Amino acid sequence: MPRRVGPGGGVLAILQGRLRWAFETVEAALDRIFGSAWNPLYQLGALGFFYYWVVTVSGIYVYILFDTGTTEAYESVQYMTVEQWYLGGVMRSLHRYASDGMVLMMAVHMLREFALDRYRGARWFTWVTGTPILWLVFVAGITGYWMVWDELAQYVAIASTEWFDWLGIFGEAIARNFLTPQTLDDRFFSLLTYIHIVAPLLLLLVLWIHLQRVAKPRINAKRGLAAGTFLMLVVLAFIKPAVSHPPADLNTVPGVLNLDWFYLPAYPLMDHFSYGAVWAFAGVLSFMLLALPWLPPLRRPAAAAVDLDNCNGCERCANDCPFNAIVMRPRSDALPFEQQASVTASLCVGCGICAGSCPTATPFRRASALRAGIDLPERSLPALRDQVEAVAAGLAGETRVIVFGCDHAVPVDHVSASGIGAVGLPCIAALPPSFIDYILSRDLADGVVITGCRQGECFNRFGVDWMEARLNGTRDPYLRKRVPRQRVLTVWAASADRAALKTAIEAFRPRLSDLPPHLPDRKTPPARPGAVDGGGSHA
Ligand code: HEM
Ligand code: SF4
Ligand code: SF4
């Protein structure tokens, strides 16, 4: 059963495995507290957007009260913090804490995509376009601290400019601006304000590019989660309002500083190492991040292929593909349909969800005729049917069960036992529901178990949602009404949930033997050659 494994066998693979285990453990705990719909770890990207909007709205208010200028800047921030604490102060705190939230979210989101191996192969683009986001967020945050012009700003300003001066690319040393009160230039403050506003706008543009290969991206956090997050920020704003240090004074060295560890962790490094070393560290880190999808590259499965003779242009595959890899084009052959599906191979991750959605993908067809409109060349539906029949032939006993699983979720190979057979898939939604009908109506097994990633968090983004909807009859191709639902069990579980899967199957089998026979005479109508009768459809 082919399973995707981590990068190579070295340090990265070990790191990835440990991180994945840690995420799955914490996610299971959060599932219990919040439920899967509100689990923050399942909506990190959407939460990032939420923080972005809070930063933007609070930033607009703060900007209205802000005065650019070496003395005016500090005074205007003090005014909003002290005199207008109930609104200006709260807005300043929201601006600060939501910016911190964004860094936290971004770091965890990035680590999680790495841990779950969702950054290589066709997904390299989304990863690589995420890297400049890191820089832009830091540029926006650091210039924000600078604008307050207190002692922390003075420290950040001098360290940052000396850091840039080390590169020697500016005509004159920009740190000179900060050496004495006389050389400090108001125009430099205007430039900072400009950078502080342009960086988040650029960030929005890069985020848009970031999501170009993600179909129907989740950019809005669930309402309850958004409300809870906002409440948390407001409570924080009241119990620990953001405040300034004493005003900057270029004649003195700043005293004790409270660093924001989300934005300013590089500054203590500058105190201990040379500026050149910190540049080297930032450069190597950025390069490593950019190169990560190819360290080593993923062996990419062959992209899904369209078989025009079997494609009626229904669009289901294009609607179900989570990675925008299918477009509908005008018909190029003589068949009487308006459109045909077309796969962009470079975007395809080989999840097989399209094959699972195609109305022509039904095992009830004759062996020679099982050719779906779209299929995975390396894990085709005819091969799947052969595998199911072979597994079924090896089952014995009263409660024979076939378990379908996803390569990226709880492994199913370890559940194989007497009376239980396992079949792996690249995604659970690669299974056309007609296969379940086929198994039960042909008496190949007494029950079918469908497993895939934990609910709310599918490796292939929509596999679990689409499968649930097909089983519930709310998305084509749906599981036919004639299929006895008590004989179908769904278990959504991650790789850490092996014991839970075993327990669920053990509890399912006795229930099967208590059910009335679903095939009283054990006879099923012979398959009509070439007929497409296995999958339900709303079409
Ligand atoms: C403010 C920062 C960021 C925001 C708001 C953001 C937002 C998002 C969103 C909304 C998605 C789609 C989630 C879905 O619907 O399945 C996504 C996917 C992704 N992000 Fe980010 N992202 C950010 C930063 C980053 C960074 C820094 C990286 C890594 C360097 C990154 C790597 C990825 C990857 C690899 C995916 C694709 C996952 C997949 O193919 O299933 N993101 N991001
Ligand atoms: S789902 Fe099948 S029939 Fe429909 S457009 Fe896609 S390949 Fe063609
Ligand atoms: S296998 Fe199909 S659904 Fe999956 S990415 Fe490729 S074209 Fe899209």
CSV table of C-alpha atoms and ligand atoms in Angstrom, one decimal, residues 304 321-323 325-326 343 348-354 376, ligand 3:
chain,number,residue,atom,x,y,z
A,304,ALA,CA,-4.8,12.8,-13.3
A,321,CYS,CA,-10.5,19.6,-7.3
A,322,PRO,CA,-9.0,21.3,-4.2
A,323,PHE,CA,-6.0,22.7,-6.1
A,325,ALA,CA,-5.9,21.8,-11.4
A,326,ILE,CA,-8.9,21.2,-13.6
A,343,VAL,CA,-6.0,18.8,-16.2
A,348,CYS,CA,-2.1,18.2,-9.8
A,349,VAL,CA,-1.1,16.6,-6.4
A,350,GLY,CA,-2.6,13.2,-7.5
A,351,CYS,CA,-5.2,13.1,-4.8
A,352,GLY,CA,-7.7,11.3,-7.0
A,353,ILE,CA,-10.7,13.3,-5.7
A,354,CYS,CA,-11.6,14.0,-9.3
A,376,LEU,CA,-5.1,8.5,-11.9
B,3,SF4,S1,-5.9,14.3,-8.7
B,3,SF4,FE1,-7.7,15.3,-9.6
B,3,SF4,S2,-8.7,16.4,-7.8
B,3,SF4,FE2,-6.6,15.8,-7.2
B,3,SF4,S3,-5.3,17.6,-7.7
B,3,SF4,FE3,-5.2,16.2,-9.5
B,3,SF4,S4,-6.8,17.0,-10.8
B,3,SF4,FE4,-7.2,17.9,-8.8
